[in-house]
Coordinates of C-alpha atoms in Angstrom, one line a residue:
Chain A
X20 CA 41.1 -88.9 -13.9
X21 CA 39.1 -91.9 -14.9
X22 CA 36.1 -93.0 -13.7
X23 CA 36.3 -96.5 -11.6
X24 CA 32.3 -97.6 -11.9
X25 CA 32.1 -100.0 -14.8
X26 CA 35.1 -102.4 -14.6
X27 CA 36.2 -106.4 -15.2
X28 CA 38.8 -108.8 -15.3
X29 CA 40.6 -110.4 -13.2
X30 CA 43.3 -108.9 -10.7
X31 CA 46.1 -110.4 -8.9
X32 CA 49.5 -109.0 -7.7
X33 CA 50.9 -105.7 -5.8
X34 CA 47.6 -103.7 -6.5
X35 CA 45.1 -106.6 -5.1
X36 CA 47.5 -107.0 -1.8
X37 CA 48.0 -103.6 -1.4
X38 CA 44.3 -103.1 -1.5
X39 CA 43.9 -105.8 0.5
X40 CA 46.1 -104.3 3.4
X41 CA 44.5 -101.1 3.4
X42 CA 41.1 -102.4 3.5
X43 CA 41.5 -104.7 6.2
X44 CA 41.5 -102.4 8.8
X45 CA 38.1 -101.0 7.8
X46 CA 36.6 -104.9 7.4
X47 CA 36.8 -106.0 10.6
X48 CA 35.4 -109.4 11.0
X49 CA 35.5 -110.2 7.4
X50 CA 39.3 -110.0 7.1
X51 CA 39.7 -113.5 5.9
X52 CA 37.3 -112.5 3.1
X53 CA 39.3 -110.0 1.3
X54 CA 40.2 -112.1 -1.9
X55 CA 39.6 -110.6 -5.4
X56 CA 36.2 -112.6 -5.8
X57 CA 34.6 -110.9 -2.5
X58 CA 31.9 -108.2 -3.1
X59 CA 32.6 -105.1 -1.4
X60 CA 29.0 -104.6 -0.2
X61 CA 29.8 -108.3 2.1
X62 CA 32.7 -106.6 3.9
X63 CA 31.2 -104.5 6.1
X64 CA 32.2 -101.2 4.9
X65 CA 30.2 -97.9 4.7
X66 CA 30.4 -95.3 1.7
X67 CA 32.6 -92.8 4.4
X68 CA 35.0 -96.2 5.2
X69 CA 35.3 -96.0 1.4
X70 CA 36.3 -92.4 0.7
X71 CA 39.0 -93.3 3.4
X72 CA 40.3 -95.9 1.4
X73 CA 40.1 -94.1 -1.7
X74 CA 42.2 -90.8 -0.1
X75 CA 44.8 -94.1 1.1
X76 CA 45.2 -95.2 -2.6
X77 CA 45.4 -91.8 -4.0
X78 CA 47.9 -90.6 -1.7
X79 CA 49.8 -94.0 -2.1
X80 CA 50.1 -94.2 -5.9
X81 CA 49.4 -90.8 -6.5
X82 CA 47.1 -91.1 -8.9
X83 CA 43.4 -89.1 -8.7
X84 CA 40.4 -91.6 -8.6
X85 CA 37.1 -90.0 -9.7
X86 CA 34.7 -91.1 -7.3
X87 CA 31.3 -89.4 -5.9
X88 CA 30.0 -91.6 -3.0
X89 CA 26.2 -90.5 -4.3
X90 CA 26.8 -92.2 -7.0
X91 CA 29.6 -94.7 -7.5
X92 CA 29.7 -96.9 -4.4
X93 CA 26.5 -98.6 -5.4
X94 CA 28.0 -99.7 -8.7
X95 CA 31.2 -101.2 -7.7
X96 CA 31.2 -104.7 -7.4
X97 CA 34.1 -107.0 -6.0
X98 CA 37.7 -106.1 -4.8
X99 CA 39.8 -107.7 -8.0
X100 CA 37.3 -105.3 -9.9
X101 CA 38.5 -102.3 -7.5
X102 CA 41.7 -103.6 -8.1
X103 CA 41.8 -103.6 -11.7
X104 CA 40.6 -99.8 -12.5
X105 CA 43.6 -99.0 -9.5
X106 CA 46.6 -101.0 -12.3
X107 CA 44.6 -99.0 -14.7
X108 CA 45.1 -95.5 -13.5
X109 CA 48.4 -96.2 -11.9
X110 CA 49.5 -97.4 -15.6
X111 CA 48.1 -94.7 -17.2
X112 CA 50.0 -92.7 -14.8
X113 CA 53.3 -94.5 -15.8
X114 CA 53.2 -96.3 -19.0
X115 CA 55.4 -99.0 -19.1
Chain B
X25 CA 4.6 -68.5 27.4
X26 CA 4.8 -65.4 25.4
X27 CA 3.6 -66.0 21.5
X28 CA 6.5 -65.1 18.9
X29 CA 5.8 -63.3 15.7
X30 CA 8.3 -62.8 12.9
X31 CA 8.5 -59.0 12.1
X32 CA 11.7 -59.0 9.6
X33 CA 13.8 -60.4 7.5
X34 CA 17.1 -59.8 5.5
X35 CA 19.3 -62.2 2.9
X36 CA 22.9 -61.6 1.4
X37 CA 23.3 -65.0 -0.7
X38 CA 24.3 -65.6 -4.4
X39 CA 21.0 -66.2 -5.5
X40 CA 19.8 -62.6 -4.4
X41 CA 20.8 -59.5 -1.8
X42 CA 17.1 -58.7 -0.6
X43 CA 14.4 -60.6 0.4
X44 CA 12.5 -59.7 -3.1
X45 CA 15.6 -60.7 -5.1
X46 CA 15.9 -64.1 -2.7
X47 CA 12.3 -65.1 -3.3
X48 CA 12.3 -64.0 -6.7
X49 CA 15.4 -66.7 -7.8
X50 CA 13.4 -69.1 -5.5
X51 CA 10.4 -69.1 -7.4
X52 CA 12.4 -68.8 -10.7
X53 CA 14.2 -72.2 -9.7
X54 CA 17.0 -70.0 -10.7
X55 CA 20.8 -71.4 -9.3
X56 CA 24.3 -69.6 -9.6
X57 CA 26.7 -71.8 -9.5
X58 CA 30.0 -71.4 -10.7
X59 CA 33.7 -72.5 -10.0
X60 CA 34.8 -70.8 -6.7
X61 CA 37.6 -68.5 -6.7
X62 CA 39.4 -70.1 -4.8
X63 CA 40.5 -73.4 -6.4
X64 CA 40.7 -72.5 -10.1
X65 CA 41.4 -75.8 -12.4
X66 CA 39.6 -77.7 -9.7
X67 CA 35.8 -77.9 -11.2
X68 CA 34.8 -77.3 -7.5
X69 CA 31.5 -75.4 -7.6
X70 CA 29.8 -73.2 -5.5
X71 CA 27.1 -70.6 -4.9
X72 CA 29.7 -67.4 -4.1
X73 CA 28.8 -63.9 -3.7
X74 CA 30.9 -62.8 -6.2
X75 CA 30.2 -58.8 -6.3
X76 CA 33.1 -56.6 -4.5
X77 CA 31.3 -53.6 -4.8
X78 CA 28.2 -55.0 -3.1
X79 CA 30.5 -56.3 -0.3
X80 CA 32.6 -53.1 0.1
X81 CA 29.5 -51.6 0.7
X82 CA 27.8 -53.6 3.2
X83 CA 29.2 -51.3 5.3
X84 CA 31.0 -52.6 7.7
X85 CA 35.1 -52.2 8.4
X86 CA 36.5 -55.0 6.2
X87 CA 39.6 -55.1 7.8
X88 CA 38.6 -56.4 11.5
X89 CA 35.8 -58.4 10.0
X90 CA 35.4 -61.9 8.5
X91 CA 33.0 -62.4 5.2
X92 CA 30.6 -64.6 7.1
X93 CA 30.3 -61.3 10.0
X94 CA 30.0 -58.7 7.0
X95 CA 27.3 -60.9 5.7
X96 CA 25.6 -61.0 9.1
X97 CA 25.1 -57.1 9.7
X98 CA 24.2 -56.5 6.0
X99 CA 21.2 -59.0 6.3
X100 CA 20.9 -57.4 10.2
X101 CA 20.3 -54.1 9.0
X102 CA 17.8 -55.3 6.3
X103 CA 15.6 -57.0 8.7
X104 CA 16.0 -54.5 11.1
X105 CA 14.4 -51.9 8.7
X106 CA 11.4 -54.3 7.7
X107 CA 10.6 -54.8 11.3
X108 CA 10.9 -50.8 11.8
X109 CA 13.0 -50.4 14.4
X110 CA 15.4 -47.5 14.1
X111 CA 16.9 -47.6 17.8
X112 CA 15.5 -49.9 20.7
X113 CA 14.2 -47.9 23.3
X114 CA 15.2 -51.3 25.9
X115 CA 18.5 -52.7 23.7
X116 CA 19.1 -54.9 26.7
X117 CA 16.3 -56.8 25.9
X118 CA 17.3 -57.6 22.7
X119 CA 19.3 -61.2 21.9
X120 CA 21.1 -61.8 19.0
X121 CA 21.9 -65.4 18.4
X122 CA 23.0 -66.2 15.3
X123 CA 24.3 -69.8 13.6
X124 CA 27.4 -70.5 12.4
X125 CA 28.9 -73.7 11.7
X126 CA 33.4 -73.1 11.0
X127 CA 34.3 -69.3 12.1
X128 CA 36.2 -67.2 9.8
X129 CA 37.5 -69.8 7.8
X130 CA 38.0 -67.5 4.6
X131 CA 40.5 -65.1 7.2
X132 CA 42.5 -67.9 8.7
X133 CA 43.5 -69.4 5.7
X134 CA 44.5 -66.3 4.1
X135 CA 47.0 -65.4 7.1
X136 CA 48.3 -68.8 8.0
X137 CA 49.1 -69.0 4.5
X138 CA 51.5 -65.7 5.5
X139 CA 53.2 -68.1 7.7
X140 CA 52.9 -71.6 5.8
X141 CA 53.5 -70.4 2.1
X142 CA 55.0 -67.7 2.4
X143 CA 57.5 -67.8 5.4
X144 CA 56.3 -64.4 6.8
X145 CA 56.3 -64.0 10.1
X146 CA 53.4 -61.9 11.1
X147 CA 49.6 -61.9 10.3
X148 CA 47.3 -59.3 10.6
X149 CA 46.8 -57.8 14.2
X150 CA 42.9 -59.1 13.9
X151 CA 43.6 -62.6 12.7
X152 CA 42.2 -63.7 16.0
X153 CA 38.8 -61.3 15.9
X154 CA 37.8 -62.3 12.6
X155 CA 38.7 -65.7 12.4
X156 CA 36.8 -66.4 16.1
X157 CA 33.2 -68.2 16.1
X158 CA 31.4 -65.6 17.5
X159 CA 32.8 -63.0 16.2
X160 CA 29.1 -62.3 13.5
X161 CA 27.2 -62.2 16.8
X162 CA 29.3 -59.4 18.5
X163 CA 29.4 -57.7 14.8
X164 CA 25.5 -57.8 14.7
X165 CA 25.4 -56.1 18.6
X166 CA 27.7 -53.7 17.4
X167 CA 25.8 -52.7 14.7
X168 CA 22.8 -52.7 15.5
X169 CA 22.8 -51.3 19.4
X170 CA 21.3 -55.0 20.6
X171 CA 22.7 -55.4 24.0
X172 CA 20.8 -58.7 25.1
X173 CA 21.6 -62.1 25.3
X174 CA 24.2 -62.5 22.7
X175 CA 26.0 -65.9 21.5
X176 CA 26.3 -68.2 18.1
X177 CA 25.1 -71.6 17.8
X178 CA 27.3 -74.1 16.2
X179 CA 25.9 -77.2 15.2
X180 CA 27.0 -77.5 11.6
X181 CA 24.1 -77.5 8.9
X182 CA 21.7 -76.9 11.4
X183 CA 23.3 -74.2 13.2
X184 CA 20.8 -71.6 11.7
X185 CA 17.4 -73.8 12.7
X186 CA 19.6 -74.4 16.6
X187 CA 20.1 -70.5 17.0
X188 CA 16.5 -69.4 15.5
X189 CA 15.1 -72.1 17.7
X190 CA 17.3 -70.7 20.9
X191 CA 16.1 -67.4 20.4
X192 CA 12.7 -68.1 20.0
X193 CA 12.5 -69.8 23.9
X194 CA 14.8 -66.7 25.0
X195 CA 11.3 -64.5 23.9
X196 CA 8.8 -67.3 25.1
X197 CA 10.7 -67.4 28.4
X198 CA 10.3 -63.8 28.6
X199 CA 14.5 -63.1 29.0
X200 CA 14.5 -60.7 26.0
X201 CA 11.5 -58.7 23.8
X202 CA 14.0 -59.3 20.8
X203 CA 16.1 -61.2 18.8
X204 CA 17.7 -60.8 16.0
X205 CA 18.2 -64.7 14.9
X206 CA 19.3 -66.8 12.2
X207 CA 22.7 -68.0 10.6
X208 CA 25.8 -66.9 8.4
X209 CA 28.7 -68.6 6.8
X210 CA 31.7 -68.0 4.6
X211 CA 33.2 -71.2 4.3
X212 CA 34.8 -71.1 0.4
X213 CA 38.3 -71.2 1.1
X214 CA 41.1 -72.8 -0.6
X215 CA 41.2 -75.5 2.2
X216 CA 37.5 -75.8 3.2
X217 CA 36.6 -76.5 -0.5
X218 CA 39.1 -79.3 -1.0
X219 CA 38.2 -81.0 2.7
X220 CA 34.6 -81.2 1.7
X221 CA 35.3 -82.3 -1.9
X222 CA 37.6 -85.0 -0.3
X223 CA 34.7 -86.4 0.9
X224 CA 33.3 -87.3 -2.2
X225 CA 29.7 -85.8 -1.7
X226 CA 29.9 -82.7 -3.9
X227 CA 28.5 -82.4 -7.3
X228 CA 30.3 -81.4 -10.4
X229 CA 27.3 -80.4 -12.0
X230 CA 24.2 -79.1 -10.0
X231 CA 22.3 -79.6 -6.8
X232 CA 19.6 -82.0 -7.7
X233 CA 17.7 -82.4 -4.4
X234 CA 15.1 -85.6 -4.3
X235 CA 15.9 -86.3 -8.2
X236 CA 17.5 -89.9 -9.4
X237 CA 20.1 -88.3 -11.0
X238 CA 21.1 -86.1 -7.8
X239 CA 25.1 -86.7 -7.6
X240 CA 25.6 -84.1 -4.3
X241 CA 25.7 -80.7 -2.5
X242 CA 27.1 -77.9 -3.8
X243 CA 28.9 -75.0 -0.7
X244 CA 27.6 -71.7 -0.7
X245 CA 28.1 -68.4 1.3
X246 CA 25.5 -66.1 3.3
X247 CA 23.4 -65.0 5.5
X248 CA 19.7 -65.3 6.6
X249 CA 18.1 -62.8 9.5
X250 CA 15.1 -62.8 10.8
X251 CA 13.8 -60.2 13.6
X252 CA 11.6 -62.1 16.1
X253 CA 9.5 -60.3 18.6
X254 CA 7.2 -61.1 21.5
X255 CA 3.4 -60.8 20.0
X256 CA 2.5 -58.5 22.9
X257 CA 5.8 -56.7 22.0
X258 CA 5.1 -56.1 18.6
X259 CA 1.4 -54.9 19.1
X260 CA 2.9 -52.4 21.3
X261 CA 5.2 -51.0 18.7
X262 CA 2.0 -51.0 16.6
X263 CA 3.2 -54.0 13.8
X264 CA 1.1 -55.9 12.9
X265 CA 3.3 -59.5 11.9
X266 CA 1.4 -62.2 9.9
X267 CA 3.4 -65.0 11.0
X268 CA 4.6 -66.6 14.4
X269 CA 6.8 -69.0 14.5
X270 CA 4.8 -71.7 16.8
X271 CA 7.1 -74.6 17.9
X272 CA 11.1 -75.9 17.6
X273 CA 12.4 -79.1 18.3
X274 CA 15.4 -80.3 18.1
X275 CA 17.8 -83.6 19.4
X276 CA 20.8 -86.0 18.2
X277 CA 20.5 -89.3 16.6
X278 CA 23.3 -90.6 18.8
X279 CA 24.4 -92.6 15.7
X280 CA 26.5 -92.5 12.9
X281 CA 28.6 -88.7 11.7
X282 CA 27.7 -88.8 8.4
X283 CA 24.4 -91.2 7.6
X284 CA 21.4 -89.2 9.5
X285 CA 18.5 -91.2 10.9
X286 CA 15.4 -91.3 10.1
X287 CA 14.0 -92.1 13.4
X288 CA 16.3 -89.1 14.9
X289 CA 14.7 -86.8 12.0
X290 CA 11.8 -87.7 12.6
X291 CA 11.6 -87.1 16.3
X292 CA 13.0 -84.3 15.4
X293 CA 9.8 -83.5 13.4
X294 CA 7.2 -84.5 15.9
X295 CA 8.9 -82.4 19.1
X296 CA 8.7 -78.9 16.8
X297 CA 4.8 -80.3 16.1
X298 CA 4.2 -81.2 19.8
X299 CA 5.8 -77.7 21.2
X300 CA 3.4 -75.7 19.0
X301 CA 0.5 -77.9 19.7
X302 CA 0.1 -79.0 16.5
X303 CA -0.7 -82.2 14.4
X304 CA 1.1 -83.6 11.8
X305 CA -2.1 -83.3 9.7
X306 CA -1.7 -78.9 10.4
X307 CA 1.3 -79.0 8.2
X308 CA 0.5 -78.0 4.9
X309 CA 4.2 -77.5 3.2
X310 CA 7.6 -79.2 4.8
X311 CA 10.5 -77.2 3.7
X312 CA 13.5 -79.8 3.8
X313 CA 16.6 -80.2 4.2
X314 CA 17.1 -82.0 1.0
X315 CA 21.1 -81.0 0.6
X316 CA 21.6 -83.4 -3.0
X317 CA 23.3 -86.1 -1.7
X318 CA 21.8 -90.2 -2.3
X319 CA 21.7 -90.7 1.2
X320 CA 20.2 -87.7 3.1
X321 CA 17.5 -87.1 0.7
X322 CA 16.2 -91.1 0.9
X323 CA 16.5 -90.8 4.3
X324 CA 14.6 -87.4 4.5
X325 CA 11.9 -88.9 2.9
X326 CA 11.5 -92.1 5.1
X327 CA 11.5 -89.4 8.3
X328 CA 8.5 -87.7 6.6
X329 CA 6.8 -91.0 5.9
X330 CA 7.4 -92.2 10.0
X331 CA 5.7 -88.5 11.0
X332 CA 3.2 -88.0 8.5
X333 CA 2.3 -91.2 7.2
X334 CA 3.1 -93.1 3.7
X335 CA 0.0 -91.4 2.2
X336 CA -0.7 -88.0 3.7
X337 CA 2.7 -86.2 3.4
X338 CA 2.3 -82.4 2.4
X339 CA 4.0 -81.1 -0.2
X340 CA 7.9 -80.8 0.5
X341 CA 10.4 -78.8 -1.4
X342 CA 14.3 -78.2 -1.2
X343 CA 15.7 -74.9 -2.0
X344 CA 18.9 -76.0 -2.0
X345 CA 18.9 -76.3 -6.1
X346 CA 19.3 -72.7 -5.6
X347 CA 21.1 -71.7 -2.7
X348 CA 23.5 -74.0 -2.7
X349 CA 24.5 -75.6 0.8
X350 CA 25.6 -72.7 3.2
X351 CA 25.8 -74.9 6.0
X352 CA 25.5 -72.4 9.2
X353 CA 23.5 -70.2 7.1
X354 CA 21.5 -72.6 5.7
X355 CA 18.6 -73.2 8.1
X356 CA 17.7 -69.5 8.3
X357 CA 17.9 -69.1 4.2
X358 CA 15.3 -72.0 4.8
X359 CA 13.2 -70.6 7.5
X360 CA 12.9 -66.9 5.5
X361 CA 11.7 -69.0 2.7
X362 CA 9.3 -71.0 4.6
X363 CA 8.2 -67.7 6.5
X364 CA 7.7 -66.8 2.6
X365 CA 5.8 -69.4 1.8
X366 CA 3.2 -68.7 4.5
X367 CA 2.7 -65.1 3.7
X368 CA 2.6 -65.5 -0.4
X369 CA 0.4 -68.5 -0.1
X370 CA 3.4 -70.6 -2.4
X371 CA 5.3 -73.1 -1.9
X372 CA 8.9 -72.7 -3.7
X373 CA 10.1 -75.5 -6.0
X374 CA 12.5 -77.9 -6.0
X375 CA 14.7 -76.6 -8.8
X376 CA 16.9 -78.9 -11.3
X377 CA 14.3 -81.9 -10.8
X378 CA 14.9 -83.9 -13.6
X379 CA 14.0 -87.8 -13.1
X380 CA 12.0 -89.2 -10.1
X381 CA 13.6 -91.6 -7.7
X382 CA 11.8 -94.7 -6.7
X383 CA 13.1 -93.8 -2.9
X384 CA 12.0 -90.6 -3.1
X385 CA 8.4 -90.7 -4.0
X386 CA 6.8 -88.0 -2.0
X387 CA 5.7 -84.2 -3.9
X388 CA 8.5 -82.2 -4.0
X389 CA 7.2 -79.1 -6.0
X390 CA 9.1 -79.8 -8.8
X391 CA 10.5 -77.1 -10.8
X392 CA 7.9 -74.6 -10.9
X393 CA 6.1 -73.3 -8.0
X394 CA 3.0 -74.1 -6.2
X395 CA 0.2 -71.5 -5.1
X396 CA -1.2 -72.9 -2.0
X397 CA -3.2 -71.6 1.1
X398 CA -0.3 -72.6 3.6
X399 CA -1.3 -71.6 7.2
X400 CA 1.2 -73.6 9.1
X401 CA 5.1 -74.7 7.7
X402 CA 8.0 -76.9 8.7
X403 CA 11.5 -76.0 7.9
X404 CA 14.0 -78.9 8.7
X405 CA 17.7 -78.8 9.5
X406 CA 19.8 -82.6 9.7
X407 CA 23.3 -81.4 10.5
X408 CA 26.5 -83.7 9.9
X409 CA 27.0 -85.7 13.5
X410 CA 23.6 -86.4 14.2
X411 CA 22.8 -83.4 15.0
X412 CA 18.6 -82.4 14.2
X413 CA 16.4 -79.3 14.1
X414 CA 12.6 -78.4 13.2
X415 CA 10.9 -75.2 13.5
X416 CA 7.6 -74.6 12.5
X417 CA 5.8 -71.7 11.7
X418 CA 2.2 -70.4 11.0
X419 CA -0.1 -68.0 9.9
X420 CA -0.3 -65.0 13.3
X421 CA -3.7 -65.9 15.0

């Protein structure tokens, strides 16, 4: 497990758009904002919508993401950030 | 209306099998919280009543009966014999309404896992009496003779503060002379475990309520039983009860599942307050809800703010640092301790308080408790779904 509070960088490919799908749902009337650069908090989304996501990434890369929505949601900042500590777990699941 | 007194009490919890031992790891700020048995590997911690001897001899017949109903005649039978009744000479004017918030959850799991594990293709012939809601409630008539009014409250975490608040208008009302009232759970299964860590609210650590570092709730199992009478009742019988419990309110914030609402809290609050006649200024010591979690205990506070104003809220303290979170049970663990509070003349702590949080800025009895002449008491339940109740107790005129 890793935790997925402090990250950076810039994400782009099958992670950001996958996120991107599964968010979308859960962001309605901010759908055209999902882009690496948004911050979560501007999407509309509540700490439970997030656990739901969370449990929709877990279960579709099968990897465990160590989150505590007491604690962590507050410190995550934009979706290519999100995006980022996914590749990481999912490549620290599979190394290449 | 008839005047209700509280003439008894029992516990069974981790944190102590007796009143004394209860009230004792209260005022110690003393948790137990360990891995449940359950889900070994998982870091999953609870507050589990972990002595088989203790349980085999709570004395009831283990076999036809769920944890969370063995747990509700042992702490029966203990308040019974504090309030000092041996048989009722009218047991159809005695009610038993007790709280519980998922069944025999422990006792499904463990047969459907006959079926889904292990391709068997019976259970046990009282799958269905163990594993049913109500089934602490007939245990508790059973056991006890009580052949009143007889049901469970379910109202998750506030199912406890629901049933002792039910019973107390059966008394006012004058439909029973009795009850035996309160709340048991025995949710640490396998599968209950891992749902409520899926939600992300559960700490890996310790309950922290009202502190900045606070990270979540932790589950526990138990029961909390209190013996409420009729005043005039009571006098008859020749006990003499120090405290009554005075008012109960309770509604539903109408809102949102999981984030509670201050303004339905709140109301909450000032309903209990109105129904015993009271002001908000009477209340000398709030026990909360306080489960742990960043948002419940923020929001806790703004409630007390909106009733009591910014600068004159009384002294408020979680126990849940020490009982864990035993959801049904929970608002009757916290009524007995706020009944305890009154009579001692202290207010128990808020245990594992380590750093303040600017959002919570009120006094939470931090740590170490507080003696203080307490004549009248709030204990608050905010369930999951909205779902609010307040009871308030004081001093017997």
């Amino acid at each position: 497990m890793s935790d997925i509070s402090g990250s950076r960088g810039s994400a782009d490919g099958p992670v950001l758009s996958d996120l991107v799908e599964i968010i979308g749902p859960y962001a309605k009337g901010h759908r055209d904002d999902l882009k690496a650069e948004t911050k979560i908090e501007k999407i509309g989304i509540d700490s439970f919508d997030f656990v739901e996501i969370i449990f929709q990434i877990e279960e579709k890369y099968g990897i465990d993401v160590d989150y505590n929505a007491n604690s962590t949601f507050s410190r995550l900042t934009t979706i290519g950030d999100f995006a980022d500590e996914i590749s990481k777990l999912v490549a620290a699941k599979s190394p290449a | 209306m008839n005047r209700v007194v509280v003439t008894g009490a029992g516990v069974v919890c981790a944190a102590g099998f007796s009143v004394p031992a209860f009230w004792d790891a209260l005022l110690a700020a003393r948790p137990r919280f360990a891995e449940a048995k359950a889900v070994p590997g998982t870091g999953i911690l609870a507050a589990e009543i972990l002595d088989d001897a203790v349980i085999a001899d709570l004395g009831v017949k283990a076999s036809s009966c769920d944890r969370s109903a063995l747990f509700a005649v042992a702490a029966a039978r203990q308040a019974l014999a504090e309030a000092g009744f041996d048989a009722f000479a009218r047991p159809e004017r005695v009610a038993v309404v007790i709280g519980n918030g998922a069944g025999g959850v422990v006792s499904i799991e463990e047969q459907y896992d006959r079926i889904h594990q292990n391709a068997q293709a019976r259970v046990h012939p009282m799958t269905v009496a163990r594993a049913m809601v109500s089934s602490s409630a007939s245990w508790v008539s059973m056991a006890t003779g009580a052949r009143g009014p007889c049901f469970v409250t379910s109202s998750a975490c506030a199912s406890a503060a629901h049933a002792i608040g039910a019973a107390f208008q059966l008394l006012r009302s004058g439909a029973a002379d009795v009850a035996i009232a309160g709340g048991t759970e025995a949710p640490l299964s396998n599968g209950v475990l891992r749902a409520w860590d899926a939600m992300k609210i559960m700490s890996s650590t310790t309950c922290r309520p009202f502190a900045r570092t606070r990270d979540g709730l932790i589950l526990a199992e138990g029961a909390g039983l209190i013996v409420l009478e009729t005043a005039e009742h009571a006098t008859r019988r020749g006990r003499a009860a120090d405290v009554e419990l005075a008012g109960f309110g309770s509604n539903a914030d109408a809102g949102n599942l999981f984030t509670p609402d201050p303004e339905g809290m709140a109301a909450a609050m000032r309903l209990a307050l109105a129904d015993a006649g009271l002001s908000p200024g009477d209340v000398a010591y709030v026990n909360a809800h306080g489960t742990g979690t960043a948002a419940n205990d923020k929001l806790e506070t703004e409630a007390m703010k909106a009733v009591f104003g910014p600068g004159a809220c009384p002294p408020i303290s979680s126990i849940k640092g020490v009982t864990g979170h035993s959801l049904g049970a929970a608002g009757a663990l916290e009524a007995i301790a706020t009944v305890l509070a009154i009579r001692n003349g202290v207010a128990p702590p808020t245990a594992n308080y380590d750093e303040p949080d600017p959002d919570c800025d009120l006094d939470y009895v931090p740590n170490v408790p507080r003696t203080m002449a307490i004549r009248t008491a709030m204990s608050n339940s905010f369930a999951f779904g909205g779902l609010n109740a307040s009871l308030v107790f004081a001093k017997a005129r």
